Structure formats: structure tokens, C-alpha cells
Amino acid sequence: MGGMPLNDMPWWRWRSNVRSALHMLSDPAFQQETWLTSRPGYGDVTDAVYRLVEDTWLDNWSAEKYVGTIFRDAQEAQLVDAAVLRVLRIMHQVGADAPVAAYVEHQGWPDAVRAAREAHVRLATADAEDPDAAPRSLEVLAIMTGQADAPA
């Protein structure tokens, strides 16, 4: 995201949102320290899922559709699809407005976290970023993608 060349992926903003979501969904320590404590600035599971699927419609079709735009290759797309399917399955079972604890305590959550981690590592590495760095706040993401509100 920060080091990704802006001209090498036409939909880099969408990639940034997908990466942000996967990063948060893939980090159990972040979830414990941030989401479960309602730390401001990072949203919650529902926010992350929304970033994952909002512009891409990955809840309706495969990431394969975006190879060459949002995703660099078929392997990235396959890993993202696996993560999306696992996370959405849990969301449909617990409900979109469920508290973070309902997700984290769900029996399928470890598999969802693992799938998100595999996708996150692949995308971060391809973008020459450290996959183990802490997730960025939503404010930083908005600034990076040029979506932050202009000062009044």
C-alpha cells in the first residue's frame, strides 16, 4: 500500500481496501487488543468485511475476475477467494451486526484467520511491504487512498 507503485495496478485503491481488511482479519493479536476492546480508529469485523467486498463485489463473484487489475495473478485471487468465503460464511452464521466476540469465538474463525493471513502475506509481499507490521488505522488508510475528508 505505502510502497506500491500507484501506476502498476489500475485499481490500487480497491487493492488497498482489500489488503487492509485481510490484514486486520488475519491478525489474532490485533483482534484481541483492538477489536475486542473497541479501540477507536480501526472499526470492527463488519467494517473489515465491508472493505473486503464493497467495491469488488467479492461476495458475488470470484477474485479471478480482477486478475491483472486488483490482483497480480491467479494465486493472489485464489487466496483472496478462500479468505472471503470463510469470513462470509461466519458472518452469515453469526449475523453482520454480531459483536466481535461472536466472530472470534466461532469454531470456524481460526480457519478464516489462517486463510486471511495467507492472502495478506501474499499481497503484502507482492507490494514489497512487511506482512508482520501492525495494521494501519482507518484514518491512515483513507489518507493513503486519497479518501480522507479535506480540512474545513
GROMACS .gro file of N, CA and C in nm:
model
  456
    1MET      N    1   0.083  -0.118   0.000
    1MET     CA    2   0.000   0.000   0.000
    1MET      C    3   0.087   0.124   0.000
    2GLY      N    4   0.169   0.143   0.103
    2GLY     CA    5   0.253   0.262   0.107
    2GLY      C    6   0.361   0.259   0.001
    3GLY      N    7   0.421   0.141  -0.024
    3GLY     CA    8   0.528   0.130  -0.120
    3GLY      C    9   0.485   0.082  -0.256
    4MET      N   10   0.356   0.055  -0.274
    4MET     CA   11   0.309   0.002  -0.401
    4MET      C   12   0.307   0.113  -0.506
    5PRO      N   13   0.366   0.089  -0.621
    5PRO     CA   14   0.362   0.191  -0.727
    5PRO      C   15   0.217   0.216  -0.769
    6LEU      N   16   0.177   0.341  -0.770
    6LEU     CA   17   0.039   0.376  -0.798
    6LEU      C   18   0.000   0.351  -0.942
    7ASN      N   19   0.097   0.340  -1.032
    7ASN     CA   20   0.062   0.322  -1.172
    7ASN      C   21   0.069   0.176  -1.216
    8ASP      N   22   0.104   0.085  -1.127
    8ASP     CA   23   0.118  -0.054  -1.170
    8ASP      C   24  -0.011  -0.134  -1.153
    9MET      N   25  -0.106  -0.085  -1.076
    9MET     CA   26  -0.235  -0.151  -1.059
    9MET      C   27  -0.344  -0.045  -1.078
   10PRO      N   28  -0.426  -0.057  -1.181
   10PRO     CA   29  -0.527   0.045  -1.207
   10PRO      C   30  -0.623   0.068  -1.091
   11TRP      N   31  -0.651  -0.034  -1.014
   11TRP     CA   32  -0.747  -0.021  -0.905
   11TRP      C   33  -0.675  -0.034  -0.772
   12TRP      N   34  -0.568   0.042  -0.755
   12TRP     CA   35  -0.487   0.032  -0.635
   12TRP      C   36  -0.565   0.070  -0.510
   13ARG      N   37  -0.664   0.159  -0.521
   13ARG     CA   38  -0.744   0.193  -0.403
   13ARG      C   39  -0.822   0.072  -0.355
   14TRP      N   40  -0.879  -0.002  -0.450
   14TRP     CA   41  -0.953  -0.121  -0.412
   14TRP      C   42  -0.860  -0.224  -0.350
   15ARG      N   43  -0.742  -0.238  -0.408
   15ARG     CA   44  -0.644  -0.331  -0.352
   15ARG      C   45  -0.607  -0.289  -0.210
   16SER      N   46  -0.590  -0.161  -0.188
   16SER     CA   47  -0.556  -0.110  -0.054
   16SER      C   48  -0.665  -0.145   0.046
   17ASN      N   49  -0.790  -0.130   0.008
   17ASN     CA   50  -0.900  -0.165   0.098
   17ASN      C   51  -0.905  -0.315   0.126
   18VAL      N   52  -0.887  -0.396   0.023
   18VAL     CA   53  -0.886  -0.541   0.040
   18VAL      C   54  -0.769  -0.580   0.131
   19ARG      N   55  -0.654  -0.522   0.106
   19ARG     CA   56  -0.536  -0.555   0.189
   19ARG      C   57  -0.557  -0.514   0.333
   20SER      N   58  -0.615  -0.397   0.355
   20SER     CA   59  -0.641  -0.351   0.491
   20SER      C   60  -0.733  -0.450   0.564
   21ALA      N   61  -0.838  -0.491   0.498
   21ALA     CA   62  -0.932  -0.585   0.559
   21ALA      C   63  -0.865  -0.719   0.589
   22LEU      N   64  -0.795  -0.773   0.490
   22LEU     CA   65  -0.727  -0.901   0.511
   22LEU      C   66  -0.625  -0.892   0.624
   23HIS      N   67  -0.556  -0.779   0.633
   23HIS     CA   68  -0.456  -0.760   0.738
   23HIS      C   69  -0.521  -0.770   0.875
   24MET      N   70  -0.631  -0.698   0.894
   24MET     CA   71  -0.699  -0.700   1.024
   24MET      C   72  -0.761  -0.835   1.053
   25LEU      N   73  -0.819  -0.897   0.951
   25LEU     CA   74  -0.881  -1.028   0.969
   25LEU      C   75  -0.779  -1.138   0.994
   26SER      N   76  -0.654  -1.114   0.959
   26SER     CA   77  -0.551  -1.218   0.969
   26SER      C   78  -0.467  -1.210   1.096
   27ASP      N   79  -0.495  -1.114   1.183
   27ASP     CA   80  -0.408  -1.088   1.297
   27ASP      C   81  -0.483  -1.107   1.429
   28PRO      N   82  -0.474  -1.226   1.492
   28PRO     CA   83  -0.546  -1.252   1.616
   28PRO      C   84  -0.507  -1.157   1.730
   29ALA      N   85  -0.380  -1.119   1.738
   29ALA     CA   86  -0.339  -1.026   1.844
   29ALA      C   87  -0.406  -0.890   1.825
   30PHE      N   88  -0.410  -0.843   1.701
   30PHE     CA   89  -0.480  -0.718   1.671
   30PHE      C   90  -0.626  -0.728   1.711
   31GLN      N   91  -0.690  -0.839   1.678
   31GLN     CA   92  -0.831  -0.858   1.711
   31GLN      C   93  -0.855  -0.853   1.861
   32GLN      N   94  -0.766  -0.917   1.937
   32GLN     CA   95  -0.779  -0.917   2.083
   32GLN      C   96  -0.755  -0.777   2.142
   33GLU      N   97  -0.650  -0.711   2.095
   33GLU     CA   98  -0.609  -0.583   2.153
   33GLU      C   99  -0.689  -0.464   2.101
   34THR      N  100  -0.747  -0.477   1.982
   34THR     CA  101  -0.812  -0.363   1.919
   34THR      C  102  -0.962  -0.383   1.905
   35TRP      N  103  -1.002  -0.487   1.835
   35TRP     CA  104  -1.146  -0.508   1.812
   35TRP      C  105  -1.220  -0.545   1.939
   36LEU      N  106  -1.168  -0.638   2.017
   36LEU     CA  107  -1.239  -0.682   2.137
   36LEU      C  108  -1.242  -0.574   2.245
   37THR      N  109  -1.151  -0.480   2.238
   37THR     CA  110  -1.151  -0.370   2.336
   37THR      C  111  -1.215  -0.244   2.279
   38SER      N  112  -1.266  -0.253   2.157
   38SER     CA  113  -1.332  -0.139   2.089
   38SER      C  114  -1.241  -0.017   2.079
   39ARG      N  115  -1.115  -0.043   2.053
   39ARG     CA  116  -1.018   0.067   2.035
   39ARG      C  117  -1.060   0.151   1.913
   40PRO      N  118  -1.072   0.280   1.931
   40PRO     CA  119  -1.118   0.364   1.819
   40PRO      C  120  -1.016   0.371   1.704
   41GLY      N  121  -1.071   0.392   1.584
   41GLY     CA  122  -0.985   0.414   1.468
   41GLY      C  123  -0.964   0.294   1.379
   42TYR      N  124  -1.016   0.178   1.419
   42TYR     CA  125  -0.991   0.056   1.343
   42TYR      C  126  -1.118  -0.018   1.302
   43GLY      N  127  -1.232   0.033   1.336
   43GLY     CA  128  -1.357  -0.033   1.302
   43GLY      C  129  -1.371  -0.166   1.374
   44ASP      N  130  -1.446  -0.257   1.313
   44ASP     CA  131  -1.466  -0.390   1.370
   44ASP      C  132  -1.470  -0.491   1.257
   45VAL      N  133  -1.511  -0.612   1.288
   45VAL     CA  134  -1.512  -0.718   1.186
   45VAL      C  135  -1.602  -0.679   1.069
   46THR      N  136  -1.719  -0.626   1.099
   46THR     CA  137  -1.813  -0.589   0.993
   46THR      C  138  -1.751  -0.484   0.901
   47ASP      N  139  -1.682  -0.387   0.958
   47ASP     CA  140  -1.614  -0.284   0.877
   47ASP      C  141  -1.509  -0.349   0.786
   48ALA      N  142  -1.435  -0.443   0.841
   48ALA     CA  143  -1.331  -0.509   0.760
   48ALA      C  144  -1.394  -0.589   0.646
   49VAL      N  145  -1.501  -0.659   0.675
   49VAL     CA  146  -1.567  -0.736   0.569
   49VAL      C  147  -1.621  -0.642   0.462
   50TYR      N  148  -1.676  -0.531   0.505
   50TYR     CA  149  -1.727  -0.433   0.408
   50TYR      C  150  -1.615  -0.384   0.317
   51ARG      N  151  -1.498  -0.352   0.373
   51ARG     CA  152  -1.385  -0.307   0.291
   51ARG      C  153  -1.341  -0.418   0.196
   52LEU      N  154  -1.352  -0.542   0.241
   52LEU     CA  155  -1.310  -0.656   0.160
   52LEU      C  156  -1.398  -0.673   0.036
   53VAL      N  157  -1.527  -0.645   0.050
   53VAL     CA  158  -1.619  -0.676  -0.060
   53VAL      C  159  -1.690  -0.555  -0.121
   54GLU      N  160  -1.679  -0.435  -0.060
   54GLU     CA  161  -1.763  -0.324  -0.102
   54GLU      C  162  -1.749  -0.285  -0.249
   55ASP      N  163  -1.632  -0.257  -0.297
   55ASP     CA  164  -1.613  -0.214  -0.434
   55ASP      C  165  -1.590  -0.331  -0.529
   56THR      N  166  -1.547  -0.441  -0.475
   56THR     CA  167  -1.508  -0.555  -0.558
   56THR      C  168  -1.620  -0.654  -0.584
   57TRP      N  169  -1.721  -0.652  -0.501
   57TRP     CA  170  -1.831  -0.749  -0.508
   57TRP      C  171  -1.780  -0.892  -0.493
   58LEU      N  172  -1.674  -0.909  -0.417
   58LEU     CA  173  -1.619  -1.043  -0.397
   58LEU      C  174  -1.716  -1.134  -0.323
   59ASP      N  175  -1.823  -1.078  -0.272
   59ASP     CA  176  -1.927  -1.161  -0.213
   59ASP      C  177  -2.021  -1.217  -0.320
   60ASN      N  178  -2.006  -1.171  -0.444
   60ASN     CA  179  -2.091  -1.217  -0.555
   60ASN      C  180  -2.015  -1.291  -0.664
   61TRP      N  181  -1.885  -1.265  -0.678
   61TRP     CA  182  -1.809  -1.335  -0.781
   61TRP      C  183  -1.663  -1.349  -0.740
   62SER      N  184  -1.592  -1.427  -0.813
   62SER     CA  185  -1.455  -1.464  -0.781
   62SER      C  186  -1.357  -1.349  -0.801
   63ALA      N  187  -1.255  -1.350  -0.718
   63ALA     CA  188  -1.145  -1.255  -0.734
   63ALA      C  189  -1.072  -1.276  -0.865
   64GLU      N  190  -1.088  -1.392  -0.924
   64GLU     CA  191  -1.027  -1.423  -1.054
   64GLU      C  192  -1.065  -1.317  -1.159
   65LYS      N  193  -1.182  -1.260  -1.143
   65LYS     CA  194  -1.231  -1.156  -1.235
   65LYS      C  195  -1.136  -1.035  -1.237
   66TYR      N  196  -1.063  -1.015  -1.129
   66TYR     CA  197  -0.979  -0.897  -1.115
   66TYR      C  198  -0.829  -0.923  -1.133
   67VAL      N  199  -0.793  -1.041  -1.181
   67VAL     CA  200  -0.651  -1.068  -1.208
   67VAL      C  201  -0.605  -0.970  -1.316
   68GLY      N  202  -0.495  -0.904  -1.289
   68GLY     CA  203  -0.443  -0.804  -1.381
   68GLY      C  204  -0.486  -0.662  -1.346
   69THR      N  205  -0.579  -0.652  -1.251
   69THR     CA  206  -0.621  -0.519  -1.206
   69THR      C  207  -0.595  -0.510  -1.056
   70ILE      N  208  -0.687  -0.560  -0.974
   70ILE     CA  209  -0.667  -0.556  -0.829
   70ILE      C  210  -0.563  -0.659  -0.786
   71PHE      N  211  -0.567  -0.776  -0.849
   71PHE     CA  212  -0.477  -0.885  -0.811
   71PHE      C  213  -0.379  -0.914  -0.922
   72ARG      N  214  -0.256  -0.942  -0.883
   72ARG     CA  215  -0.149  -0.959  -0.979
   72ARG      C  216  -0.156  -1.092  -1.055
   73ASP      N  217  -0.205  -1.197  -0.987
   73ASP     CA  218  -0.205  -1.328  -1.052
   73ASP      C  219  -0.314  -1.416  -0.993
   74ALA      N  220  -0.328  -1.535  -1.051
   74ALA     CA  221  -0.432  -1.628  -1.009
   74ALA      C  222  -0.413  -1.675  -0.865
   75GLN      N  223  -0.288  -1.687  -0.821
   75GLN     CA  224  -0.265  -1.733  -0.684
   75GLN      C  225  -0.318  -1.631  -0.583
   76GLU      N  226  -0.292  -1.501  -0.608
   76GLU     CA  227  -0.349  -1.399  -0.520
   76GLU      C  228  -0.501  -1.412  -0.517
   77ALA      N  229  -0.561  -1.424  -0.634
   77ALA     CA  230  -0.707  -1.432  -0.643
   77ALA      C  231  -0.760  -1.554  -0.568
   78GLN      N  232  -0.696  -1.668  -0.582
   78GLN     CA  233  -0.741  -1.789  -0.513
   78GLN      C  234  -0.733  -1.774  -0.362
   79LEU      N  235  -0.625  -1.714  -0.315
   79LEU     CA  236  -0.610  -1.694  -0.170
   79LEU      C  237  -0.714  -1.596  -0.117
   80VAL      N  238  -0.742  -1.491  -0.191
   80VAL     CA  239  -0.843  -1.394  -0.150
   80VAL      C  240  -0.981  -1.460  -0.150
   81ASP      N  241  -1.012  -1.535  -0.254
   81ASP     CA  242  -1.141  -1.605  -0.258
   81ASP      C  243  -1.159  -1.696  -0.137
   82ALA      N  244  -1.056  -1.770  -0.101
   82ALA     CA  245  -1.065  -1.861   0.014
   82ALA      C  246  -1.094  -1.783   0.141
   83ALA      N  247  -1.027  -1.671   0.160
   83ALA     CA  248  -1.049  -1.590   0.279
   83ALA      C  249  -1.190  -1.530   0.281
   84VAL      N  250  -1.232  -1.476   0.169
   84VAL     CA  251  -1.365  -1.416   0.160
   84VAL      C  252  -1.472  -1.519   0.193
   85LEU      N  253  -1.463  -1.637   0.135
   85LEU     CA  254  -1.564  -1.740   0.159
   85LEU      C  255  -1.571  -1.782   0.305
   86ARG      N  256  -1.457  -1.796   0.370
   86ARG     CA  257  -1.456  -1.837   0.510
   86ARG      C  258  -1.515  -1.727   0.599
   87VAL      N  259  -1.475  -1.604   0.576
   87VAL     CA  260  -1.523  -1.494   0.658
   87VAL      C  261  -1.673  -1.471   0.636
   88LEU      N  262  -1.718  -1.474   0.511
   88LEU     CA  263  -1.860  -1.453   0.483
   88LEU      C  264  -1.946  -1.565   0.540
   89ARG      N  265  -1.897  -1.687   0.537
   89ARG     CA  266  -1.972  -1.799   0.595
   89ARG      C  267  -1.999  -1.772   0.743
   90ILE      N  268  -1.897  -1.726   0.814
   90ILE     CA  269  -1.914  -1.696   0.956
   90ILE      C  270  -2.008  -1.577   0.974
   91MET      N  271  -1.992  -1.474   0.892
   91MET     CA  272  -2.079  -1.357   0.903
   91MET      C  273  -2.226  -1.397   0.885
   92HIS      N  274  -2.253  -1.484   0.791
   92HIS     CA  275  -2.391  -1.527   0.767
   92HIS      C  276  -2.444  -1.610   0.884
   93GLN      N  277  -2.356  -1.679   0.952
   93GLN     CA  278  -2.399  -1.762   1.066
   93GLN      C  279  -2.422  -1.680   1.192
   94VAL      N  280  -2.334  -1.583   1.219
   94VAL     CA  281  -2.347  -1.505   1.343
   94VAL      C  282  -2.425  -1.376   1.324
   95GLY      N  283  -2.435  -1.328   1.200
   95GLY     CA  284  -2.505  -1.203   1.172
   95GLY      C  285  -2.408  -1.089   1.156
   96ALA      N  286  -2.436  -1.002   1.061
   96ALA     CA  287  -2.346  -0.891   1.030
   96ALA      C  288  -2.327  -0.796   1.148
   97ASP      N  289  -2.427  -0.784   1.231
   97ASP     CA  290  -2.419  -0.691   1.345
   97ASP      C  291  -2.377  -0.758   1.474
   98ALA      N  292  -2.330  -0.880   1.465
   98ALA     CA  293  -2.287  -0.953   1.585
   98ALA      C  294  -2.165  -0.885   1.647
   99PRO      N  295  -2.152  -0.897   1.777
   99PRO     CA  296  -2.031  -0.842   1.841
   99PRO      C  297  -1.907  -0.917   1.795
  100VAL      N  298  -1.794  -0.851   1.806
  100VAL     CA  299  -1.667  -0.910   1.764
  100VAL      C  300  -1.646  -1.046   1.829
  101ALA      N  301  -1.683  -1.059   1.956
  101ALA     CA  302  -1.663  -1.185   2.027
  101ALA      C  303  -1.734  -1.301   1.958
  102ALA      N  304  -1.849  -1.277   1.896
  102ALA     CA  305  -1.921  -1.385   1.827
  102ALA      C  306  -1.839  -1.439   1.711
  103TYR      N  307  -1.766  -1.353   1.644
  103TYR     CA  308  -1.679  -1.397   1.535
  103TYR      C  309  -1.559  -1.473   1.590
  104VAL      N  310  -1.490  -1.410   1.684
  104VAL     CA  311  -1.365  -1.464   1.738
  104VAL      C  312  -1.387  -1.599   1.806
  105GLU      N  313  -1.505  -1.618   1.865
  105GLU     CA  314  -1.534  -1.742   1.936
  105GLU      C  315  -1.596  -1.849   1.844
  106HIS      N  316  -1.627  -1.813   1.722
  106HIS     CA  317  -1.687  -1.908   1.627
  106HIS      C  318  -1.588  -2.020   1.596
  107GLN      N  319  -1.637  -2.141   1.585
  107GLN     CA  320  -1.548  -2.257   1.562
  107GLN      C  321  -1.471  -2.247   1.431
  108GLY      N  322  -1.523  -2.175   1.332
  108GLY     CA  323  -1.455  -2.161   1.203
  108GLY      C  324  -1.361  -2.043   1.196
  109TRP      N  325  -1.356  -1.961   1.302
  109TRP     CA  326  -1.274  -1.841   1.298
  109TRP      C  327  -1.125  -1.869   1.276
  110PRO      N  328  -1.066  -1.967   1.343
  110PRO     CA  329  -0.923  -1.993   1.318
  110PRO      C  330  -0.893  -2.023   1.170
  111ASP      N  331  -0.982  -2.095   1.102
  111ASP     CA  332  -0.962  -2.122   0.959
  111ASP      C  333  -0.975  -1.994   0.878
  112ALA      N  334  -1.069  -1.908   0.916
  112ALA     CA  335  -1.086  -1.780   0.846
  112ALA      C  336  -0.962  -1.692   0.865
  113VAL      N  337  -0.911  -1.689   0.986
  113VAL     CA  338  -0.791  -1.610   1.016
  113VAL      C  339  -0.672  -1.663   0.935
  114ARG      N  340  -0.658  -1.795   0.931
  114ARG     CA  341  -0.548  -1.856   0.856
  114ARG      C  342  -0.558  -1.823   0.707
  115ALA      N  343  -0.678  -1.833   0.651
  115ALA     CA  344  -0.697  -1.803   0.509
  115ALA      C  345  -0.669  -1.654   0.482
  116ALA      N  346  -0.715  -1.568   0.571
  116ALA     CA  347  -0.689  -1.424   0.555
  116ALA      C  348  -0.538  -1.397   0.566
  117ARG      N  349  -0.472  -1.466   0.655
  117ARG     CA  350  -0.326  -1.449   0.672
  117ARG      C  351  -0.252  -1.490   0.545
  118GLU      N  352  -0.289  -1.604   0.487
  118GLU     CA  353  -0.223  -1.649   0.365
  118GLU      C  354  -0.240  -1.546   0.252
  119ALA      N  355  -0.360  -1.494   0.238
  119ALA     CA  356  -0.386  -1.393   0.135
  119ALA      C  357  -0.311  -1.264   0.167
  120HIS      N  358  -0.317  -1.222   0.293
  120HIS     CA  359  -0.248  -1.098   0.333
  120HIS      C  360  -0.098  -1.106   0.307
  121VAL      N  361  -0.036  -1.214   0.347
  121VAL     CA  362   0.109  -1.229   0.328
  121VAL      C  363   0.143  -1.224   0.179
  122ARG      N  364   0.067  -1.293   0.098
  122ARG     CA  365   0.094  -1.295  -0.047
  122ARG      C  366   0.083  -1.154  -0.107
  123LEU      N  367  -0.023  -1.081  -0.073
  123LEU     CA  368  -0.044  -0.947  -0.129
  123LEU      C  369   0.059  -0.848  -0.074
  124ALA      N  370   0.085  -0.852   0.055
  124ALA     CA  371   0.183  -0.760   0.115
  124ALA      C  372   0.322  -0.783   0.057
  125THR      N  373   0.361  -0.908   0.045
  125THR     CA  374   0.492  -0.941  -0.010
  125THR      C  375   0.503  -0.893  -0.154
  126ALA      N  376   0.398  -0.913  -0.232
  126ALA     CA  377   0.398  -0.867  -0.372
  126ALA      C  378   0.410  -0.715  -0.381
  127ASP      N  379   0.360  -0.646  -0.279
  127ASP     CA  380   0.367  -0.499  -0.275
  127ASP      C  381   0.491  -0.449  -0.202
  128ALA      N  382   0.584  -0.540  -0.173
  128ALA     CA  383   0.710  -0.507  -0.106
  128ALA      C  384   0.688  -0.443   0.030
  129GLU      N  385   0.592  -0.495   0.104
  129GLU     CA  386   0.567  -0.447   0.239
  129GLU      C  387   0.582  -0.562   0.339
  130ASP      N  388   0.607  -0.526   0.463
  130ASP     CA  389   0.624  -0.623   0.570
  130ASP      C  390   0.487  -0.675   0.614
  131PRO      N  391   0.456  -0.802   0.592
  131PRO     CA  392   0.326  -0.854   0.630
  131PRO      C  393   0.305  -0.860   0.781
  132ASP      N  394   0.413  -0.848   0.857
  132ASP     CA  395   0.403  -0.855   1.002
  132ASP      C  396   0.394  -0.720   1.071
  133ALA      N  397   0.394  -0.612   0.994
  133ALA     CA  398   0.375  -0.479   1.052
  133ALA      C  399   0.232  -0.471   1.106
  134ALA      N  400   0.211  -0.384   1.202
  134ALA     CA  401   0.077  -0.368   1.261
  134ALA      C  402  -0.020  -0.311   1.157
  135PRO      N  403  -0.146  -0.350   1.163
  135PRO     CA  404  -0.245  -0.292   1.071
  135PRO      C  405  -0.254  -0.140   1.089
  136ARG      N  406  -0.276  -0.072   0.978
  136ARG     CA  407  -0.290   0.073   0.980
  136ARG      C  408  -0.432   0.111   1.020
  137SER      N  409  -0.446   0.226   1.082
  137SER     CA  410  -0.578   0.274   1.120
  137SER      C  411  -0.659   0.309   0.995
  138LEU      N  412  -0.789   0.321   1.012
  138LEU     CA  413  -0.876   0.357   0.900
  138LEU      C  414  -0.847   0.499   0.854
  139GLU      N  415  -0.803   0.584   0.944
  139GLU     CA  416  -0.767   0.721   0.906
  139GLU      C  417  -0.644   0.720   0.815
  140VAL      N  418  -0.545   0.642   0.849
  140VAL     CA  419  -0.425   0.631   0.766
  140VAL      C  420  -0.462   0.571   0.630
  141LEU      N  421  -0.548   0.469   0.629
  141LEU     CA  422  -0.593   0.409   0.502
  141LEU      C  423  -0.662   0.515   0.416
  142ALA      N  424  -0.748   0.596   0.476
  142ALA     CA  425  -0.818   0.700   0.399
  142ALA      C  426  -0.720   0.802   0.342
  143ILE      N  427  -0.619   0.837   0.417
  143ILE     CA  428  -0.518   0.932   0.369
  143ILE      C  429  -0.440   0.870   0.253
  144MET      N  430  -0.401   0.744   0.269
  144MET     CA  431  -0.323   0.676   0.166
  144MET      C  432  -0.400   0.661   0.036
  145THR      N  433  -0.530   0.643   0.046
  145THR     CA  434  -0.610   0.621  -0.075
  145THR      C  435  -0.672   0.750  -0.126
  146GLY      N  436  -0.640   0.861  -0.061
  146GLY     CA  437  -0.694   0.990  -0.105
  146GLY      C  438  -0.842   1.005  -0.078
  147GLN      N  439  -0.891   0.932   0.020
  147GLN     CA  440  -1.033   0.937   0.051
  147GLN      C  441  -1.062   1.013   0.180
  148ALA      N  442  -0.961   1.074   0.237
  148ALA     CA  443  -0.981   1.148   0.361
  148ALA      C  444  -1.053   1.279   0.331
  149ASP      N  445  -1.135   1.320   0.425
  149ASP     CA  446  -1.205   1.448   0.409
  149ASP      C  447  -1.105   1.561   0.409
  150ALA      N  448  -1.125   1.657   0.322
  150ALA     CA  449  -1.038   1.776   0.320
  150ALA      C  450  -1.067   1.860   0.442
  151PRO      N  451  -0.964   1.924   0.500
  151PRO     CA  452  -0.988   2.006   0.618
  151PRO      C  453  -1.082   2.122   0.585
  152ALA      N  454  -1.163   2.156   0.682
  152ALA     CA  455  -1.262   2.265   0.662
  152ALA      C  456  -1.197   2.401   0.668
   0.00000   0.00000   0.00000
